[in-house]
PDB file of N, CA and C in Angstrom:
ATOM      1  N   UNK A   1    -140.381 254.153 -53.674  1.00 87.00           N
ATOM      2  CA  UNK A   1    -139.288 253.209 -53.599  1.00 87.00           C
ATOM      3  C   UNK A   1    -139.759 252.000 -52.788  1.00 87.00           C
ATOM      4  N   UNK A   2    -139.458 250.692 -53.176  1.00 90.00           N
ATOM      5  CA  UNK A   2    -140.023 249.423 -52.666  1.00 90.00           C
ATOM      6  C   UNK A   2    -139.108 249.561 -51.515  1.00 90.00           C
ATOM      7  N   UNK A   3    -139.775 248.517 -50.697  1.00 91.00           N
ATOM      8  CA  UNK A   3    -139.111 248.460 -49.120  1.00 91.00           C
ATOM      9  C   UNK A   3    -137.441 247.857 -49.344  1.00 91.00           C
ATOM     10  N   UNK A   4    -138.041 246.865 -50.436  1.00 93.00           N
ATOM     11  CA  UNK A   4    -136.255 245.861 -51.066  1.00 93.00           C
ATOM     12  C   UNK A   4    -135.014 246.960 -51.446  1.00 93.00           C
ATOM     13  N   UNK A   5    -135.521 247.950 -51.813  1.00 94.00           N
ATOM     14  CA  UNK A   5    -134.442 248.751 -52.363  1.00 94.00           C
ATOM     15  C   UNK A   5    -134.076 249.381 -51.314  1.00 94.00           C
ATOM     16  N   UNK A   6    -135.079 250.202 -50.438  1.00 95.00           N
ATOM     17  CA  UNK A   6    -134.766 250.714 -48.786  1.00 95.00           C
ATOM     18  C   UNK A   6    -133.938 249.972 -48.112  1.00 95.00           C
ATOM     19  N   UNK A   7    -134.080 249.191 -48.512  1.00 95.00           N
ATOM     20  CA  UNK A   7    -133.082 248.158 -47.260  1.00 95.00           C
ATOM     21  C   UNK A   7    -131.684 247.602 -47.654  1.00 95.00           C
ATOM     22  N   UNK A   8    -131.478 247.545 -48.820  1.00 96.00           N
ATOM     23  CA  UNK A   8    -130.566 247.448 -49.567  1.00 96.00           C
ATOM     24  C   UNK A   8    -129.408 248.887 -49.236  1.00 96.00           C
ATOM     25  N   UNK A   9    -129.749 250.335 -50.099  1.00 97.00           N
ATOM     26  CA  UNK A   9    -129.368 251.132 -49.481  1.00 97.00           C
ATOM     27  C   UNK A   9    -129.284 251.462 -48.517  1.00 97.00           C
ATOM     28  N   UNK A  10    -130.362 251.074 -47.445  1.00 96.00           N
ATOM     29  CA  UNK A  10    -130.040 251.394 -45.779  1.00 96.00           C
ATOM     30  C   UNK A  10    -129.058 250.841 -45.177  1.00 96.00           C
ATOM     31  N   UNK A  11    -128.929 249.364 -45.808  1.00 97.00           N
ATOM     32  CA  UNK A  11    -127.422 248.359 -44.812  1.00 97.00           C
ATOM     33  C   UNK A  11    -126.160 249.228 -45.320  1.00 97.00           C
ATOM     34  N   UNK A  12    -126.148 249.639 -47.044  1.00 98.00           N
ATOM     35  CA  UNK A  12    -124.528 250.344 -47.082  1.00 98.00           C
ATOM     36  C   UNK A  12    -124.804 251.753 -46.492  1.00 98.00           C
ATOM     37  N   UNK A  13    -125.411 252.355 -46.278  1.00 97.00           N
ATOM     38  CA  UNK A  13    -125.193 253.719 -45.632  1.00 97.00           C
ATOM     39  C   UNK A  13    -125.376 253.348 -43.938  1.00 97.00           C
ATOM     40  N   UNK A  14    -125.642 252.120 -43.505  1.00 97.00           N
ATOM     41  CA  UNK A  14    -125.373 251.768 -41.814  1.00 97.00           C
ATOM     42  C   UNK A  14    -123.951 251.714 -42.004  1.00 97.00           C
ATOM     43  N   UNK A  15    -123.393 251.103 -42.722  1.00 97.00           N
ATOM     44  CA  UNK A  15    -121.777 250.494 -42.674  1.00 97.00           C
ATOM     45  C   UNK A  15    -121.124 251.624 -42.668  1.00 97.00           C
ATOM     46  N   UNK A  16    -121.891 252.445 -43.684  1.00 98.00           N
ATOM     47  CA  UNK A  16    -121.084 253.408 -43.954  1.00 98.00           C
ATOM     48  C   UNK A  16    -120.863 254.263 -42.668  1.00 98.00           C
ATOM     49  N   UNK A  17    -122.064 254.542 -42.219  1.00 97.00           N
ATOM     50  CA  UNK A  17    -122.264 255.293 -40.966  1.00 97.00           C
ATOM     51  C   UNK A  17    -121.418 254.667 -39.631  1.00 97.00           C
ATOM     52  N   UNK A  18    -121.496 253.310 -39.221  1.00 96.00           N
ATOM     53  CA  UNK A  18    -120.846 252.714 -38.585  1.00 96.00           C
ATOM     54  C   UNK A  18    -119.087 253.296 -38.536  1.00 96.00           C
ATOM     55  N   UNK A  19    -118.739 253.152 -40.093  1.00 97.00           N
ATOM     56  CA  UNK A  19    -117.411 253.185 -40.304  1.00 97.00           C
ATOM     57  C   UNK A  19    -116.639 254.453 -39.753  1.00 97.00           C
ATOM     58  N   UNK A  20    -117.760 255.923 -40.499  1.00 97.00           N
ATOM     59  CA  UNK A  20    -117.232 257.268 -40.555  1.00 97.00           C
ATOM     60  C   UNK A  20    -117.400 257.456 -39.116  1.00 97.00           C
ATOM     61  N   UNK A  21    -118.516 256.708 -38.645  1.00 96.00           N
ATOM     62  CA  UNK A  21    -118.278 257.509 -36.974  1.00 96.00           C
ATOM     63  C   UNK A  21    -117.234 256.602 -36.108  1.00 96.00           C
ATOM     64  N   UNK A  22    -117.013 255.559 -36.255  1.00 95.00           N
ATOM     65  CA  UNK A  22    -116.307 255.160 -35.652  1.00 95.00           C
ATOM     66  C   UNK A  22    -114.508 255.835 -35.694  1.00 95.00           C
ATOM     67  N   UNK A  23    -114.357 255.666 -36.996  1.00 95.00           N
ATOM     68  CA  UNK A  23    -113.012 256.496 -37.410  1.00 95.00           C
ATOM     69  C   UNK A  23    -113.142 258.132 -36.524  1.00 95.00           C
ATOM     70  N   UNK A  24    -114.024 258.831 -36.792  1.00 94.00           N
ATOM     71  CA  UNK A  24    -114.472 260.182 -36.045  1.00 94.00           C
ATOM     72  C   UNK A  24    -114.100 260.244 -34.860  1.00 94.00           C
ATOM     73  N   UNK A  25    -115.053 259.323 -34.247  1.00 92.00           N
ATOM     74  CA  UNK A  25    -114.915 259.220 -32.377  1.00 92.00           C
ATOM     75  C   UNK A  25    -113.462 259.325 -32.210  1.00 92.00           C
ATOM     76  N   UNK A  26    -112.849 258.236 -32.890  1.00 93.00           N
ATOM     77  CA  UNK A  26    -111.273 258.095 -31.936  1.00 93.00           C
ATOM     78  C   UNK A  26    -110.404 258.812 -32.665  1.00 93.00           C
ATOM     79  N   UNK A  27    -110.572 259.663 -33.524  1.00 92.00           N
ATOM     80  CA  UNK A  27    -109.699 260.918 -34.014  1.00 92.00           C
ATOM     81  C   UNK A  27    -110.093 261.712 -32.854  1.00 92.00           C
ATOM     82  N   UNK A  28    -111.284 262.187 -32.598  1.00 89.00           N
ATOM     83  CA  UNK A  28    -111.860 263.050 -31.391  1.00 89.00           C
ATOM     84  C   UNK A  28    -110.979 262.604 -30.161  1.00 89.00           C
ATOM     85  N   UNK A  29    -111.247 261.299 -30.146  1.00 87.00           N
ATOM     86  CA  UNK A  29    -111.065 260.923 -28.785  1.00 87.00           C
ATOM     87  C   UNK A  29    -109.365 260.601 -28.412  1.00 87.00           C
ATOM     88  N   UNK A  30    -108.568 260.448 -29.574  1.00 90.00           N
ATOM     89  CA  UNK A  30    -107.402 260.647 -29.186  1.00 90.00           C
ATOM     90  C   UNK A  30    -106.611 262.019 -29.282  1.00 90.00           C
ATOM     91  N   UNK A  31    -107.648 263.219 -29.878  1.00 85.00           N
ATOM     92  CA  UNK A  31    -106.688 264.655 -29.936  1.00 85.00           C
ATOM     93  C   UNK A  31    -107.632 265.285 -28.880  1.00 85.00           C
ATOM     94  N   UNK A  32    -108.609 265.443 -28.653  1.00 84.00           N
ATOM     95  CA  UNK A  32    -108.728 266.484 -27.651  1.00 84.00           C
ATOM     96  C   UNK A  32    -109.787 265.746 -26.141  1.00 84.00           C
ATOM     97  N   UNK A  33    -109.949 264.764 -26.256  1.00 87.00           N
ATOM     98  CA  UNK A  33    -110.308 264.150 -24.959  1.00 87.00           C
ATOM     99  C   UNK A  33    -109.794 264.052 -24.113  1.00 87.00           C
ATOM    100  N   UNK A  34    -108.770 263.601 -24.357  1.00 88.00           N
ATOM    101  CA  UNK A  34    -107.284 262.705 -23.436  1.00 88.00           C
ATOM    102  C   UNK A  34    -106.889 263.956 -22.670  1.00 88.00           C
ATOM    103  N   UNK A  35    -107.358 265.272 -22.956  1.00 89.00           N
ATOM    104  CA  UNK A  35    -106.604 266.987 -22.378  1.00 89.00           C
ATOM    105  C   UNK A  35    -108.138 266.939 -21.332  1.00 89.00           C
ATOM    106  N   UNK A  36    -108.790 266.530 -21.159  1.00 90.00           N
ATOM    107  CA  UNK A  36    -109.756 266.854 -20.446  1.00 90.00           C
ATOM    108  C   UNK A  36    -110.001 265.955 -19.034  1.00 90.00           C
ATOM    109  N   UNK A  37    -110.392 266.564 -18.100  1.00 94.00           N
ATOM    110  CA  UNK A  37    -110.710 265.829 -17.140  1.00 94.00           C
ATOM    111  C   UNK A  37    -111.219 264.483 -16.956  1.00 94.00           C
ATOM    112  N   UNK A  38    -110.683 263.688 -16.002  1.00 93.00           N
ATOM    113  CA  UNK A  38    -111.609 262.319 -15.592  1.00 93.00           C
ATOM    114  C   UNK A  38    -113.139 262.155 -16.376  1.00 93.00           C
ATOM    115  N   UNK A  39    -113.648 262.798 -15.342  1.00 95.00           N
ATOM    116  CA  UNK A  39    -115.198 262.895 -15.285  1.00 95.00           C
ATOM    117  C   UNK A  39    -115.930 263.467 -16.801  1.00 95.00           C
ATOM    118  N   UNK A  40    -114.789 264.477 -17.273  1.00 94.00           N
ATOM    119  CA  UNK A  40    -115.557 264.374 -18.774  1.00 94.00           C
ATOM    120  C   UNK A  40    -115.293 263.746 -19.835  1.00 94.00           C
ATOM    121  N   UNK A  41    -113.745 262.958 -19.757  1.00 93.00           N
ATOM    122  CA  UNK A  41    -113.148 262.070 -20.164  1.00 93.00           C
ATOM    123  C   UNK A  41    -114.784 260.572 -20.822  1.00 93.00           C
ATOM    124  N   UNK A  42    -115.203 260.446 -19.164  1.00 94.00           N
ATOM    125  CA  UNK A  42    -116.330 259.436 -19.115  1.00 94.00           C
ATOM    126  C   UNK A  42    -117.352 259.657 -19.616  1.00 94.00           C
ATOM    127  N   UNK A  43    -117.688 261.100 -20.250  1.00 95.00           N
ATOM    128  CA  UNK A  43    -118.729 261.687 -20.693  1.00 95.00           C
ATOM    129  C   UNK A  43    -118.482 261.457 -21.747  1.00 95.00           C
ATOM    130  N   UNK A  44    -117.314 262.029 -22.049  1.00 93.00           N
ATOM    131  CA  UNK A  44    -117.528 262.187 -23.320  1.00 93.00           C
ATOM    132  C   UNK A  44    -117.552 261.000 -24.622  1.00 93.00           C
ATOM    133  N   UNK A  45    -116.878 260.092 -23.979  1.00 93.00           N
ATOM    134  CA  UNK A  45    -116.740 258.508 -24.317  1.00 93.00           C
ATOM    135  C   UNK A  45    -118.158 257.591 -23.802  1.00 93.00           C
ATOM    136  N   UNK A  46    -118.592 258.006 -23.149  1.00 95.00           N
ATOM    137  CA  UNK A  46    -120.272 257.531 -23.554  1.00 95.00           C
ATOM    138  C   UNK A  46    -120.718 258.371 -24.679  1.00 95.00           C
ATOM    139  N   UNK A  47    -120.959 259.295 -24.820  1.00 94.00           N
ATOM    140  CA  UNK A  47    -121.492 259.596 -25.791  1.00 94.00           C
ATOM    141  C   UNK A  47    -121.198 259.766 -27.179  1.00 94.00           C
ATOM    142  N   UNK A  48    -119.474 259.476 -27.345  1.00 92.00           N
ATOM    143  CA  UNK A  48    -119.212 258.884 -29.087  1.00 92.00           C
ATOM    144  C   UNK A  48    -119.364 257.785 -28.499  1.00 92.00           C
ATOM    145  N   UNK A  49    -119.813 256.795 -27.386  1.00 92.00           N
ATOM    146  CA  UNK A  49    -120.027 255.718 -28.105  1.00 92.00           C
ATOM    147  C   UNK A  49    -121.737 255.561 -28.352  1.00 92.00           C
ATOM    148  N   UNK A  50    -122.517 255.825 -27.722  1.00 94.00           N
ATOM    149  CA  UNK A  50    -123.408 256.340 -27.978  1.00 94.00           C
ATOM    150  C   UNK A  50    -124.533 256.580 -29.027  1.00 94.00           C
ATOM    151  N   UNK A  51    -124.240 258.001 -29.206  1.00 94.00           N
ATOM    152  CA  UNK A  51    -125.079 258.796 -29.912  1.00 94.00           C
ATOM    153  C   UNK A  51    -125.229 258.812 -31.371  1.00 94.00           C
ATOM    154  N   UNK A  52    -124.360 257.569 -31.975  1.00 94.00           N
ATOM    155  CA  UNK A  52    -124.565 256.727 -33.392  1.00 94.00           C
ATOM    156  C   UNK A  52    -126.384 256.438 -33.128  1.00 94.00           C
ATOM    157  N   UNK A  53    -126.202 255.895 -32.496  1.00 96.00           N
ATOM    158  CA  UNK A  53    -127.602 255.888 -32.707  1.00 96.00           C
ATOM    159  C   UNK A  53    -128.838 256.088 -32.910  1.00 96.00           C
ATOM    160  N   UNK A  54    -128.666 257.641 -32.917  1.00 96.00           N
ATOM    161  CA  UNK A  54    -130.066 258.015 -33.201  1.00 96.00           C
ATOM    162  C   UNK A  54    -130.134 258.472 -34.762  1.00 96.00           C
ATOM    163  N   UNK A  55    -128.570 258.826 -35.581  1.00 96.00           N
ATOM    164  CA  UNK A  55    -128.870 258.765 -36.522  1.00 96.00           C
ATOM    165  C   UNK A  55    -129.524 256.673 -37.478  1.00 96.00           C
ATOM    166  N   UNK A  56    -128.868 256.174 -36.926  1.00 97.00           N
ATOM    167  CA  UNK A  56    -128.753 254.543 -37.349  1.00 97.00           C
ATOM    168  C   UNK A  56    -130.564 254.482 -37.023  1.00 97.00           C
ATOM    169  N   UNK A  57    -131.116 254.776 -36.160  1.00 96.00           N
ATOM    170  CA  UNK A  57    -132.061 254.237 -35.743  1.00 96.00           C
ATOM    171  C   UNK A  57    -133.572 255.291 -36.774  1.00 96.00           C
ATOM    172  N   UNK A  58    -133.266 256.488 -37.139  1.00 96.00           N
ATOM    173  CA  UNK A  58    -133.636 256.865 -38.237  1.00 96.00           C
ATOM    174  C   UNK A  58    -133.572 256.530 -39.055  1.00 96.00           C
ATOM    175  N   UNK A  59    -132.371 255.966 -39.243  1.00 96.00           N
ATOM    176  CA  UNK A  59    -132.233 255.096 -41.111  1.00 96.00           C
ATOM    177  C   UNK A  59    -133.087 253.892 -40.985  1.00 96.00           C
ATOM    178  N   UNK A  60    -132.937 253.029 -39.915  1.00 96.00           N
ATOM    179  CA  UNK A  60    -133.931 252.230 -39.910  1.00 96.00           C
ATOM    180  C   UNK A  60    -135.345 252.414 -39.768  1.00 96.00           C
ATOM    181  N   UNK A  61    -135.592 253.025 -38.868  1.00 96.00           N
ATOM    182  CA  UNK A  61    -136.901 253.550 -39.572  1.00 96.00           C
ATOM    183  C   UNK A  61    -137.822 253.727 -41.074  1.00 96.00           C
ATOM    184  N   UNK A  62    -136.457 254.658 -41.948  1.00 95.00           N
ATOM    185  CA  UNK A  62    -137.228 254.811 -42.980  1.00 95.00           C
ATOM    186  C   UNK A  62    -136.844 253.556 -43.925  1.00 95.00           C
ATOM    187  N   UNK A  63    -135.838 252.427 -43.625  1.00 95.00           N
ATOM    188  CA  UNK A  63    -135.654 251.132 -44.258  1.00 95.00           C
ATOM    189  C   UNK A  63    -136.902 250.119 -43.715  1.00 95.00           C
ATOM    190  N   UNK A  64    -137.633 250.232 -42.949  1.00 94.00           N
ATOM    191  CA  UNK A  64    -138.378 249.674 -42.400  1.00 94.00           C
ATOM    192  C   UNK A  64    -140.075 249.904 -42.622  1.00 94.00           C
ATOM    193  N   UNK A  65    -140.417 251.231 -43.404  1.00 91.00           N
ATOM    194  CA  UNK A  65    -141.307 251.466 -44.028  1.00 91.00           C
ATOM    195  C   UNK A  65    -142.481 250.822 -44.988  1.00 91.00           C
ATOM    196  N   UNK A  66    -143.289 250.449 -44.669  1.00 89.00           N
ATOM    197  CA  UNK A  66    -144.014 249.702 -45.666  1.00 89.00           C
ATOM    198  C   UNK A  66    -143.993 250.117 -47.068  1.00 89.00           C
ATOM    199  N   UNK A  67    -144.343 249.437 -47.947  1.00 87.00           N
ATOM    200  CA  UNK A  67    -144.516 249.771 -49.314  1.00 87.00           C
ATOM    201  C   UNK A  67    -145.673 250.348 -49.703  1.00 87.00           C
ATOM    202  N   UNK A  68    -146.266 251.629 -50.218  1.00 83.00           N
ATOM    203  CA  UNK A  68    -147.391 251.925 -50.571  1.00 83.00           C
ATOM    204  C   UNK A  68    -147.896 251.317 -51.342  1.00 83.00           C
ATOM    205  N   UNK A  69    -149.056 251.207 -50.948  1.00 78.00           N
ATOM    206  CA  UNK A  69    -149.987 250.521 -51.988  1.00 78.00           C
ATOM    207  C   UNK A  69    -150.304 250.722 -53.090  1.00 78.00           C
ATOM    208  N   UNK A  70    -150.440 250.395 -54.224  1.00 73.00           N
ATOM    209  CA  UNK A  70    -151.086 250.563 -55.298  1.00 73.00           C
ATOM    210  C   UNK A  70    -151.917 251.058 -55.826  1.00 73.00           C
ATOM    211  N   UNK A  71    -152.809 252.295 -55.926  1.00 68.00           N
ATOM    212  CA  UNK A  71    -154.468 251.786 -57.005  1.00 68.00           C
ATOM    213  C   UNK A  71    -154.940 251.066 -57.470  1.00 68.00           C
ATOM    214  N   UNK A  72    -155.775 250.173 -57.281  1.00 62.00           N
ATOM    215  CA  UNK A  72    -156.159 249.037 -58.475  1.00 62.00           C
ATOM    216  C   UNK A  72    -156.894 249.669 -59.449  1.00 62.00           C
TER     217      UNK A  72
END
């Protein structure tokens, strides 16, 4: 697969990813966070906000891939 097409599919599955986790977090974060303590309250809201990233930063990765070369 050329890098053009990687990257193409990589931006709608970021959005996509962006979207579903964002919707996620604050379903999470308004049913069972809000019952939890201060201190994990702060935890736990760093880390949905967070931990998007390491999937996002994999996708870029493999959107970021060179194109194999050819045989001549």
């Amino acid at each position: 697969m050329r890098q053009r097409v990687r990257k193409l599919i990589g931006t709608v599955l970021l959005l996509v990813l962006v979207v579903v986790w964002a919707v996620s977090a604050m379903a999470l974060a308004q049913g069972r966070v809000t019952d939890l303590p201060w201190a994990w309250q702060t935890v736990s809201y760093i880390l949905l906000g967070t931990l998007w990233v390491i999937p996002a930063g994999l996708l870029i990765r493999w959107m970021e891939r060179p194109d194999r070369s050819r045989p001549s």
